[in-house]
mmCIF file of C-alpha atoms and ligand atoms in Angstrom:
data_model
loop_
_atom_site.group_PDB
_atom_site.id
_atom_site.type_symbol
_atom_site.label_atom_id
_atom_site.label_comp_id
_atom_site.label_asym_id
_atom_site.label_seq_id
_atom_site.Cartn_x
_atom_site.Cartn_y
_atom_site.Cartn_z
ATOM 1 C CA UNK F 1 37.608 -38.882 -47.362
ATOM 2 C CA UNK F 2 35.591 -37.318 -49.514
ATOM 3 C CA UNK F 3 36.480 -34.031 -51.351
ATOM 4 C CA UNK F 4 33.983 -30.923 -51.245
ATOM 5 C CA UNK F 5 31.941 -30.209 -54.291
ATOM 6 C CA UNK F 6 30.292 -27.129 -53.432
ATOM 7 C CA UNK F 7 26.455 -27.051 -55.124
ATOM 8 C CA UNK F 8 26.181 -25.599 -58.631
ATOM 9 C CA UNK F 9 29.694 -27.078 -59.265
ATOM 10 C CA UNK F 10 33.407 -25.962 -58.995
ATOM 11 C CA UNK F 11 34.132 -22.177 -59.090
ATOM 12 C CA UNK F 12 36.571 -21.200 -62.134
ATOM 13 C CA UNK F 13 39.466 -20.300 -60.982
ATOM 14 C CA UNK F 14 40.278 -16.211 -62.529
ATOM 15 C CA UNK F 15 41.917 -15.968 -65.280
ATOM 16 C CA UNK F 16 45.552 -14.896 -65.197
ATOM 17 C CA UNK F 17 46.553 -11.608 -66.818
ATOM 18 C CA UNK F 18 49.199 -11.694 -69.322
ATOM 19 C CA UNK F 19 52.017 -11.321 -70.070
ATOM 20 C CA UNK F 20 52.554 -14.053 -67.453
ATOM 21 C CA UNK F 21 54.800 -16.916 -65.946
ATOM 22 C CA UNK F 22 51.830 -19.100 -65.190
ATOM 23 C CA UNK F 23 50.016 -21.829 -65.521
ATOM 24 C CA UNK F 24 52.861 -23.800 -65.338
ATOM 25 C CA UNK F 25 52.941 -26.094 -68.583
ATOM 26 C CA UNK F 26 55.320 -28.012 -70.377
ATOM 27 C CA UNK F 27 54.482 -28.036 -74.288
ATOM 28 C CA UNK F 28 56.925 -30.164 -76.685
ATOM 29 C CA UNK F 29 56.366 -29.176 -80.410
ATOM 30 C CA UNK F 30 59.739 -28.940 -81.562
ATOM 31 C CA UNK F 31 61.429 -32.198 -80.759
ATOM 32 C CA UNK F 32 64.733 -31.095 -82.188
ATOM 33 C CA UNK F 33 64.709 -28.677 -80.170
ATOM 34 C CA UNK F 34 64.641 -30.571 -77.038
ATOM 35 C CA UNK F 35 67.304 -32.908 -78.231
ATOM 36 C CA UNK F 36 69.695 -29.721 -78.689
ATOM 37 C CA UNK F 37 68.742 -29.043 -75.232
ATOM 38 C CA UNK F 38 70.119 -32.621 -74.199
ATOM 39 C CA UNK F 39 72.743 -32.030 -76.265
ATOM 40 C CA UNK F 40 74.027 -29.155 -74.526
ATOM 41 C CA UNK F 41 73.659 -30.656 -70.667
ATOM 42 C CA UNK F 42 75.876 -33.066 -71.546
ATOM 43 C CA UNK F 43 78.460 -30.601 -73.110
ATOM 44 C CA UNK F 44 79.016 -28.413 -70.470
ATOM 45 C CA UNK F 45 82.756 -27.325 -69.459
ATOM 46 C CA UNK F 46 84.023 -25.270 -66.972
ATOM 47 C CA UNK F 47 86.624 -22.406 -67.436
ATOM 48 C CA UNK F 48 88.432 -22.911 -64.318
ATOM 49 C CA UNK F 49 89.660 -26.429 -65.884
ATOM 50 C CA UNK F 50 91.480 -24.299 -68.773
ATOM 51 C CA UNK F 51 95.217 -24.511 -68.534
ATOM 52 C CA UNK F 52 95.480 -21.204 -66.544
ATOM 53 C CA UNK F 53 99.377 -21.869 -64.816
ATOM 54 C CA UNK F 54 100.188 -21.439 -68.117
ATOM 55 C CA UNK F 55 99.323 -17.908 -68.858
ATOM 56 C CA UNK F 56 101.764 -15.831 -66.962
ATOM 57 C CA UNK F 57 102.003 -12.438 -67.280
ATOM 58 C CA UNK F 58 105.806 -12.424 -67.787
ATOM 59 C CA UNK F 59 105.634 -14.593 -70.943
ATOM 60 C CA UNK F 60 104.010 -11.455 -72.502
ATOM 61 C CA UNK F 61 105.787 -7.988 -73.529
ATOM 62 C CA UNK F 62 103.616 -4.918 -71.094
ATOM 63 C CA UNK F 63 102.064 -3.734 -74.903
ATOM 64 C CA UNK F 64 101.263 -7.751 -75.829
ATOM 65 C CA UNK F 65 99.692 -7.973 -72.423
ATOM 66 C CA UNK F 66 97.688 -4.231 -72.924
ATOM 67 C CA UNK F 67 96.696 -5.430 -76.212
ATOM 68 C CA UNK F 68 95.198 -8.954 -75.416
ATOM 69 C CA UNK F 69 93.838 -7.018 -72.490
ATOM 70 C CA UNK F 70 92.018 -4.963 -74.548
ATOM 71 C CA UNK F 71 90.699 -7.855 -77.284
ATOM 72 C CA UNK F 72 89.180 -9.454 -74.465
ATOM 73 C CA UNK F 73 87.050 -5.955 -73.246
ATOM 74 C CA UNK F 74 86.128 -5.449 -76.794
ATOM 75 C CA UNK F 75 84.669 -9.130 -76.937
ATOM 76 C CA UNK F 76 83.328 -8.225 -73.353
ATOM 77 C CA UNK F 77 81.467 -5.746 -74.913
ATOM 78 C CA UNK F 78 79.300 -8.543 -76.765
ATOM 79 C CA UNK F 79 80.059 -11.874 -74.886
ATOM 80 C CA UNK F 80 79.826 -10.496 -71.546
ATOM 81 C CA UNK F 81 76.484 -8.891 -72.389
ATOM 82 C CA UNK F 82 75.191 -12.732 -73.332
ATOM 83 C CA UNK F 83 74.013 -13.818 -69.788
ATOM 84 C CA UNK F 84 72.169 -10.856 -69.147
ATOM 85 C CA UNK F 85 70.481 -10.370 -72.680
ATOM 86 C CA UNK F 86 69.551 -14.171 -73.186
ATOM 87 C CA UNK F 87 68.763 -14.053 -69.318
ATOM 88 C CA UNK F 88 65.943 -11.482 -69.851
ATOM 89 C CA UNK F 89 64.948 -13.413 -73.252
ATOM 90 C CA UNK F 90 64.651 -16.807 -71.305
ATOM 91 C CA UNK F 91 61.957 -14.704 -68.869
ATOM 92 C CA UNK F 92 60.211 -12.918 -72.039
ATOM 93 C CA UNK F 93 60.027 -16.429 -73.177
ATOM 94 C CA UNK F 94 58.335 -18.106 -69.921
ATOM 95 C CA UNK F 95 56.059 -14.277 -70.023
ATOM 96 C CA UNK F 96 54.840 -15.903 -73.713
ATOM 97 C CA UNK F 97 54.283 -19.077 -73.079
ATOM 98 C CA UNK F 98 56.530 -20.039 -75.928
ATOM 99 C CA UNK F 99 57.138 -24.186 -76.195
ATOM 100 C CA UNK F 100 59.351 -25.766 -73.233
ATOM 101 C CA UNK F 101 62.411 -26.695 -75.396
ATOM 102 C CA UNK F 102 62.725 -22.813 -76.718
ATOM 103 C CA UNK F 103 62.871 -21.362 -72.800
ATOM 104 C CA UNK F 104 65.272 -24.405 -71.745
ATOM 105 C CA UNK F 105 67.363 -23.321 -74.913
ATOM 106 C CA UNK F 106 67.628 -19.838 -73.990
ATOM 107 C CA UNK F 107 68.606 -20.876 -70.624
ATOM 108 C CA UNK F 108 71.317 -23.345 -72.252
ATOM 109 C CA UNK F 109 72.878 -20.232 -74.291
ATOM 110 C CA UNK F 110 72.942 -18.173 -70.714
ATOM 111 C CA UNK F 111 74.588 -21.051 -69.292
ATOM 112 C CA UNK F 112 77.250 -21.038 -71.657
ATOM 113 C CA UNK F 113 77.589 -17.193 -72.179
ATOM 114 C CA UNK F 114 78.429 -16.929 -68.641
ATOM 115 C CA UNK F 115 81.341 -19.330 -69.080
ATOM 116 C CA UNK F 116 82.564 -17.349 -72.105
ATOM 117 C CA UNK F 117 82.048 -14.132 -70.021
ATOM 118 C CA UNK F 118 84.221 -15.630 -67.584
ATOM 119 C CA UNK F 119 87.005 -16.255 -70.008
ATOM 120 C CA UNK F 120 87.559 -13.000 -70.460
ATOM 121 C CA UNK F 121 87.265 -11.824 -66.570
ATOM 122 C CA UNK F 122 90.126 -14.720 -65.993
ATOM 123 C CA UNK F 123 92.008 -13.770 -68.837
ATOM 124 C CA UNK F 124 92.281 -10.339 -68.085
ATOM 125 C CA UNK F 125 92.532 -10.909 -63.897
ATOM 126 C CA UNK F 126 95.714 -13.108 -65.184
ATOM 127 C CA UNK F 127 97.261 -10.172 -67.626
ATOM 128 C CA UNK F 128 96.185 -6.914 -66.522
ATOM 129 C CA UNK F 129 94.821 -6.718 -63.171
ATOM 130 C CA UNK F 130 92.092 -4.108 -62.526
ATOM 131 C CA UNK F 131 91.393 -4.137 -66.734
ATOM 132 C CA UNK F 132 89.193 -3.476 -68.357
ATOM 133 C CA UNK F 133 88.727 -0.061 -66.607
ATOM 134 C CA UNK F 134 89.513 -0.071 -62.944
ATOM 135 C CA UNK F 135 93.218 0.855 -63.233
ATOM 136 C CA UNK F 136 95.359 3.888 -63.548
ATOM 137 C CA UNK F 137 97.129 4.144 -67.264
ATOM 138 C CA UNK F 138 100.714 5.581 -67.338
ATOM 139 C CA UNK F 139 102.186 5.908 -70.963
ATOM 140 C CA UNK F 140 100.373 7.359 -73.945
ATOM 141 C CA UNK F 141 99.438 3.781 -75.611
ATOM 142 C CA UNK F 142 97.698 3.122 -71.977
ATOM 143 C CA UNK F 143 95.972 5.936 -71.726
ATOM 144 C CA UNK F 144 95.114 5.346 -75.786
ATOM 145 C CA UNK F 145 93.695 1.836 -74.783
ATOM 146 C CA UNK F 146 91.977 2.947 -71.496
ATOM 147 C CA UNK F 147 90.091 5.485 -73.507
ATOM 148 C CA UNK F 148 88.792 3.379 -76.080
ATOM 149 C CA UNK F 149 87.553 0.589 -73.721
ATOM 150 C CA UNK F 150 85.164 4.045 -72.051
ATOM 151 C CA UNK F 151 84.095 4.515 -75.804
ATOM 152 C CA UNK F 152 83.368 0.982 -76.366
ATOM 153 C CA UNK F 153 81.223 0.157 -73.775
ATOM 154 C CA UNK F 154 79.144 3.650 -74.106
ATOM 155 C CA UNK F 155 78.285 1.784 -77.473
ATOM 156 C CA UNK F 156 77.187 -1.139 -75.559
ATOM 157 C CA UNK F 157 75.099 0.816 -72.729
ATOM 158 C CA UNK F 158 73.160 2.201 -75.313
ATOM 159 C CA UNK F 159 72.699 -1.102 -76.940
ATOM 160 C CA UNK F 160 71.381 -1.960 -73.568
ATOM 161 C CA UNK F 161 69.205 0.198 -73.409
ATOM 162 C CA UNK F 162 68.041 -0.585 -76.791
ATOM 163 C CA UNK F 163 68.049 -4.183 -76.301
ATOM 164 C CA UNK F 164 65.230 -3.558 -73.188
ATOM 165 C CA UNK F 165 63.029 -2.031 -75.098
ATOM 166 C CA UNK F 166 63.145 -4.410 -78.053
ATOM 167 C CA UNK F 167 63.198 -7.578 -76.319
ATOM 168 C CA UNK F 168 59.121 -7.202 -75.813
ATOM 169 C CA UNK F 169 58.711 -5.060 -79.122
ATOM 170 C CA UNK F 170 59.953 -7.624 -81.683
ATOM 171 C CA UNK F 171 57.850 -10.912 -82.563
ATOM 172 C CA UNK F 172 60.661 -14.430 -82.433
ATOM 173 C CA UNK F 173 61.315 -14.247 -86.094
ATOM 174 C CA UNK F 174 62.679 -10.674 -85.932
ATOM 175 C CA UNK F 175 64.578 -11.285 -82.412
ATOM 176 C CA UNK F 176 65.884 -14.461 -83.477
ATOM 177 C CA UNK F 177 67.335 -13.716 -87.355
ATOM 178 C CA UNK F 178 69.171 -10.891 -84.969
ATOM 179 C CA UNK F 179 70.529 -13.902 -82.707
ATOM 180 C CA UNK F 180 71.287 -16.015 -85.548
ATOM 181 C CA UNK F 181 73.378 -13.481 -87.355
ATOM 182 C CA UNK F 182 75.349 -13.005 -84.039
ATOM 183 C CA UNK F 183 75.943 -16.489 -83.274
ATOM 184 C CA UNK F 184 76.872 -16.786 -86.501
ATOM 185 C CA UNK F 185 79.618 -14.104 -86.178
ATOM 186 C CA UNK F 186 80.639 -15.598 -82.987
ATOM 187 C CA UNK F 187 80.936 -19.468 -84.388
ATOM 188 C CA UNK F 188 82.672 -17.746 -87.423
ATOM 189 C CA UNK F 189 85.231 -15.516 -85.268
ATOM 190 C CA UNK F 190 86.217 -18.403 -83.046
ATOM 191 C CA UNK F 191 86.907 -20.601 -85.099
ATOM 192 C CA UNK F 192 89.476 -18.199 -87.400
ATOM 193 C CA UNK F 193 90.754 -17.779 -83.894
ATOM 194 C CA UNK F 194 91.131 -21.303 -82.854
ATOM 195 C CA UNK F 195 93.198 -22.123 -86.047
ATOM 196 C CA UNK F 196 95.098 -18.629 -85.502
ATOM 197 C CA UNK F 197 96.667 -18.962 -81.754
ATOM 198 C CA UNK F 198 99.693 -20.145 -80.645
ATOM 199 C CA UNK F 199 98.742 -20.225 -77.120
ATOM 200 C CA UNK F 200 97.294 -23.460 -75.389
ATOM 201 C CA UNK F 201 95.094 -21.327 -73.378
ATOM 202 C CA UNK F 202 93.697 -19.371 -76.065
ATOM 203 C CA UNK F 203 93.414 -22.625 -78.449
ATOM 204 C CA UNK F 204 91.187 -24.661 -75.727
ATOM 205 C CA UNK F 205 89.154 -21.511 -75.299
ATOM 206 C CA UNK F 206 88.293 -20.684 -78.718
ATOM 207 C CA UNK F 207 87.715 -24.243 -79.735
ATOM 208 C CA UNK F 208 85.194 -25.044 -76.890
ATOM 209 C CA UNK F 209 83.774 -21.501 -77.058
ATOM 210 C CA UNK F 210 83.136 -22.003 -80.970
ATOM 211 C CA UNK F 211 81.460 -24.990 -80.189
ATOM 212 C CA UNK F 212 79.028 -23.777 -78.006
ATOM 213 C CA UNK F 213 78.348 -20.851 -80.523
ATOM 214 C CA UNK F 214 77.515 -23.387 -83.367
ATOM 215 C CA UNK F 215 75.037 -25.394 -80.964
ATOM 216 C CA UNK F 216 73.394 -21.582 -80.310
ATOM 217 C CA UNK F 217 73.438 -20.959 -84.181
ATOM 218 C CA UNK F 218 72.182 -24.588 -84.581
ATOM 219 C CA UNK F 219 69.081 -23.384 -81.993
ATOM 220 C CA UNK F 220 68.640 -20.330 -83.872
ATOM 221 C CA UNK F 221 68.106 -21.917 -87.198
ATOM 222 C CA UNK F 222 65.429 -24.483 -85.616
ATOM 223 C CA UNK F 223 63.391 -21.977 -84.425
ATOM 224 C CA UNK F 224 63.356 -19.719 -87.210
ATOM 225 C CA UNK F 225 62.410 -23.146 -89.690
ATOM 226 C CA UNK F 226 59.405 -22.643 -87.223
ATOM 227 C CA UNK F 227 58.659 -19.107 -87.714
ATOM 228 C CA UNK F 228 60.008 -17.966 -91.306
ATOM 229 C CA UNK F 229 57.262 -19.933 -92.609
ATOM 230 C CA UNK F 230 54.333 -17.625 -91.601
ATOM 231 C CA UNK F 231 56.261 -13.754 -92.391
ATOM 232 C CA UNK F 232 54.496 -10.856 -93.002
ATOM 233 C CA UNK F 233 55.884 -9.064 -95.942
ATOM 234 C CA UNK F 234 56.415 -5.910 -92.987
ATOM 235 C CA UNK F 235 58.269 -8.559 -90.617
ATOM 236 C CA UNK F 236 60.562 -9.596 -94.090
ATOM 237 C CA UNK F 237 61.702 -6.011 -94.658
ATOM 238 C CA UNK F 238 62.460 -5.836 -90.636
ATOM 239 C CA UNK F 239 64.782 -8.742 -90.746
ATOM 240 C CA UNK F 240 66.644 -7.211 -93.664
ATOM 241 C CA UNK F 241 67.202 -4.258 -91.301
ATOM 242 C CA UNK F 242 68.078 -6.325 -88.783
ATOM 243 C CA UNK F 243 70.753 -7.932 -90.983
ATOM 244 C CA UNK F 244 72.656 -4.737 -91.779
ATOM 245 C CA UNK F 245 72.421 -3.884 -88.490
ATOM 246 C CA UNK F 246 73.935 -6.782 -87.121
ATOM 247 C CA UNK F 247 76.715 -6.419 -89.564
ATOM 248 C CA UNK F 248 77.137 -2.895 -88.187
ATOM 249 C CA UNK F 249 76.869 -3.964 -84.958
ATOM 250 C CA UNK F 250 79.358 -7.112 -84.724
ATOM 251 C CA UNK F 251 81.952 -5.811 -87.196
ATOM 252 C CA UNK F 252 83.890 -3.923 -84.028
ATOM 253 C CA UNK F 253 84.678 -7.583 -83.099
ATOM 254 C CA UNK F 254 85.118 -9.684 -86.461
ATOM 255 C CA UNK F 255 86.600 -7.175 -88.668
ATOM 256 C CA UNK F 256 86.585 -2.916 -87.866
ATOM 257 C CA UNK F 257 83.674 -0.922 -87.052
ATOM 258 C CA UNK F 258 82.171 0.685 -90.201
ATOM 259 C CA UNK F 259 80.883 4.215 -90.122
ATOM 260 C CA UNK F 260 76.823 4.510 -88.559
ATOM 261 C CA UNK F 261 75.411 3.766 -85.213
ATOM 262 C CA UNK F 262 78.991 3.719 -83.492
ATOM 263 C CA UNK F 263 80.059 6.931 -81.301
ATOM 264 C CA UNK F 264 83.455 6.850 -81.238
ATOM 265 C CA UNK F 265 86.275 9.924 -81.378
ATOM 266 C CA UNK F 266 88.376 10.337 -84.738
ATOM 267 C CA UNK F 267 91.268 8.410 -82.916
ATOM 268 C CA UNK F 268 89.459 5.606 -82.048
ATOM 269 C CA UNK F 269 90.198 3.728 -84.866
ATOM 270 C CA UNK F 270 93.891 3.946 -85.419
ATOM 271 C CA UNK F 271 94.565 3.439 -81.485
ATOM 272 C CA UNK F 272 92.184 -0.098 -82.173
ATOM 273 C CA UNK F 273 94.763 -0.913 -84.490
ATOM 274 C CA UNK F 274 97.938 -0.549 -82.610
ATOM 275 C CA UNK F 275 96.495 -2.473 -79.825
ATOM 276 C CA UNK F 276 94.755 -4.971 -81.786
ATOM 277 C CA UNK F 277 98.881 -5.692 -83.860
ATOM 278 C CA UNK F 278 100.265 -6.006 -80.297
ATOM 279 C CA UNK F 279 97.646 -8.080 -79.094
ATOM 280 C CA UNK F 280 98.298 -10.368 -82.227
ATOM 281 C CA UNK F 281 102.095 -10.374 -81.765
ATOM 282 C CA UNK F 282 101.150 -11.834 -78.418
ATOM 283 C CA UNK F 283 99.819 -15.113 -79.615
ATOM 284 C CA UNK F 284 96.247 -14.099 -79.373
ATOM 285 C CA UNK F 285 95.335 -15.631 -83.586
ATOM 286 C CA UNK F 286 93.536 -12.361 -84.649
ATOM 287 C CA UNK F 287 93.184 -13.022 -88.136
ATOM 288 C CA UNK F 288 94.519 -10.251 -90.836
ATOM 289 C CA UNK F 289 92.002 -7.536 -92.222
ATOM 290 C CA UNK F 290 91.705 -9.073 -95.343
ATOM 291 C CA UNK F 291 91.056 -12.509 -93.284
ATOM 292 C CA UNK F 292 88.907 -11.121 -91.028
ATOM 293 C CA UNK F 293 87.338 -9.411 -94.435
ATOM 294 C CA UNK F 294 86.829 -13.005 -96.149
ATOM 295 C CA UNK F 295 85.443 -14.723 -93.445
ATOM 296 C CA UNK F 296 82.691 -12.023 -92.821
ATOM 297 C CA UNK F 297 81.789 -12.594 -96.152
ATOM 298 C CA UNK F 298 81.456 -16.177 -96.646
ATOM 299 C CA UNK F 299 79.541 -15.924 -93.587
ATOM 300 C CA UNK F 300 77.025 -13.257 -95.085
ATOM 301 C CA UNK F 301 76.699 -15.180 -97.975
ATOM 302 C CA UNK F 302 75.504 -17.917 -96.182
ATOM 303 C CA UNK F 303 72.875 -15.768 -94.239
ATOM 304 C CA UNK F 304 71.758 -14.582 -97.438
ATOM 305 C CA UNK F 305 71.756 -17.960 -99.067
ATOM 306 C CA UNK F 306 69.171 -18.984 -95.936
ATOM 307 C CA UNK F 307 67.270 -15.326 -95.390
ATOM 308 C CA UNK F 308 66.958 -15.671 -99.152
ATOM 309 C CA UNK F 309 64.407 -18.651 -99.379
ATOM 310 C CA UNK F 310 62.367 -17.271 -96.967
ATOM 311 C CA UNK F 311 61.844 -14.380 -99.311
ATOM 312 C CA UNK F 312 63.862 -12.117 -97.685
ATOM 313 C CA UNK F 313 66.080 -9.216 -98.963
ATOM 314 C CA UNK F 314 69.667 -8.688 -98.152
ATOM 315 C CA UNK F 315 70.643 -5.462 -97.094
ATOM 316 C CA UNK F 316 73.624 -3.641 -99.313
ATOM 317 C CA UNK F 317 76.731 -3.874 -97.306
ATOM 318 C CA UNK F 318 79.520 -2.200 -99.413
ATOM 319 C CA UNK F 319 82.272 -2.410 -97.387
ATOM 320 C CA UNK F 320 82.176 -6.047 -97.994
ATOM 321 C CA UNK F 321 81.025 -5.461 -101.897
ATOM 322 C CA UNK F 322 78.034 -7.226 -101.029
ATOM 323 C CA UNK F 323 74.873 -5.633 -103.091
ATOM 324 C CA UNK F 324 71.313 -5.735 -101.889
ATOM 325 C CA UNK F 325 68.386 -3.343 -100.552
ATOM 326 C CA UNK F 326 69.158 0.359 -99.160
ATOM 327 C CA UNK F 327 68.008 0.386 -95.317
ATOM 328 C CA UNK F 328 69.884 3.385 -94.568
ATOM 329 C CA UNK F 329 71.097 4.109 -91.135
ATOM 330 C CA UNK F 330 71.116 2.126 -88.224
ATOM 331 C CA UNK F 331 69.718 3.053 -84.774
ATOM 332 C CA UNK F 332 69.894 1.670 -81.543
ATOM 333 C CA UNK F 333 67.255 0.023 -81.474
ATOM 334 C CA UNK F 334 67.901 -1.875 -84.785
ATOM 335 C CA UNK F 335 70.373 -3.630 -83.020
ATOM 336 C CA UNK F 336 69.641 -6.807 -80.951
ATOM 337 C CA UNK F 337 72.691 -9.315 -82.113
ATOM 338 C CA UNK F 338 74.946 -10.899 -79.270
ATOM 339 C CA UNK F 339 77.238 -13.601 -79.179
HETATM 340 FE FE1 FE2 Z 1 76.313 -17.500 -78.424
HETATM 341 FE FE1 FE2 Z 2 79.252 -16.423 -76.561
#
């Protein structure tokens, strides 16, 4: 059978208006990439598998229980936002026709947020049923706890809302020094964590979660020896923004929340505290301030030891007595860092 050529030749098909999901294509530059990709298929775990029998409610005191209750919303407030954030990056990604093994990557790091997201809905179904917010607090250190969950996540709704208008805004080198720094965190904060707890649960968790958070850093870090080559001098002094920003930003989780960009009441702070000690007499391995303190910095150092031979400035972060550029405060919309 023979097909139709119509006289004068095909007719072009239109062309397709982007941003756009199609043509379909499948473009390998980045072989590393790929094999990360592979990497990660064949790494997968599942959080049902994790011990659970053995974290029962009545091993725990009610303020241990409140208090890991509550270190699990606060890391809800950045791991739980991972399937959703590198969801809508993975699309952004398809929109751009970036390379095949940068969309399947994003899709790998939704894959796994979703299992660390659901580490902390089992662990706090198993300790505090109803947590983080749907349940009625009776004494003052509930109430204290209940409070500061509403505060946290009004923080993260506006990072949401933030995070929607950057995600099309920002060019990959931008978005992604923002993802490296938070993977970097997260890689960092598990595995103080993993070394910290006394609890089998916790200790499977954190190892296999810090895993996955090095393979996203390790993604990261290909892609931006991809892009860091070809900056702008105005996309350099963005990234150093970007940096303080996600210092700002991640600090409520690896260390305490410095002053800028959070909204949160005077008592805030000192109620974190006392919940975060109980939560730590519980088992949980929450490193000590001046632990959480060192670790942030030998991480930042070795951000600034990479940013740094890309010709890019580190930002001044005095709480950690680390000098560098001025970028004065941080808005919303700096922030784009998850775990
Ligand atoms: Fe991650
Ligand atoms: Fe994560």
């Amino acid at each position: 059978m023979d097909v139709t050529i119509p006289e004068g030749g095909f007719w072009p098909a239109p062309e397709i208006p982007r941003p756009n999901i199609y043509p379909m294509e499948w473009r390998v530059e980045t072989a590393k990439l790929a094999e990360i990709y592979e990497k990660s298929k064949r790494m997968v775990w599942n959080p049902a598998d994790l011990p659970w029998d053995s974290l029962r409610a009545e091993d725990f005191t009610v303020e241990q229980r409140l208090g890991i209750m509550y270190w699990f919303s606060v890391l809800a407030n950045f791991d739980a936002s991972g399937p959703a954030v590198f969801a809508r990056a993975t699309i952004q990604a398809f929109e751009k026709h970036e390379e095949d093994p940068v969309r399947k990557c994003f899709f790998s790091i939704t894959r796994d947020e979703m299992n660390h997201e659901e580490c902390c809905q089992r662990t706090i179904a198993r300790l505090w049923p109803g947590g983080p917010l749907n349940w009625e607090p009776a004494t003052d250190l509930e109430r204290a706890a209940h409070n500061n969950i509403g505060w946290l996540y009004h923080n993260g709704g506006r990072y949401w809302l933030a995070y929607n208008r950057a995600v099309g805004k920002y060019t990959l080198p931008v978005l992604f020094t923002s993802f490296m720094m938070g993977e970097l965190a997260a890689s960092t904060l598990f595995r103080g964590m993993a070394s910290g707890t006394t609890h089998p649960v916790f200790s499977e968790m954190f190892h296999r979660i810090g895993r996955d958070e090095s393979r996203h850093l390790q993604i990261c870090m290909t892609i931006l020896d991809v892009e860091w080559p070809g900056l702008t001098d105005e996309t350099r002094e963005l990234i150093t923004r970007q940096l303080r920003a996600g210092f700002v930003f991640l600090s409520m989780i690896l260390w305490e929340p410095p002053e800028g960009f959070w909204e949160i009441p005077p008592y805030f702070l000192p109620n974190h505290r006392i919940l975060m000690n109980h939560a730590k007499q519980g088992g949980l391995g929450i490193l000590s301030y001046e632990e959480q303190a060192e670790n942030w910095r030998v991480a930042m150092a070795r951000v600034r030891a990479i940013v740094e031979r890309w010709g890019i400035a580190f930002p001044a972060i005095p709480e950690l007595d680390i000098d560098g550029v001025e970028v004065g405060d941080i808005d919303p919309e700096d922030i784009i860092p998850v775990f």
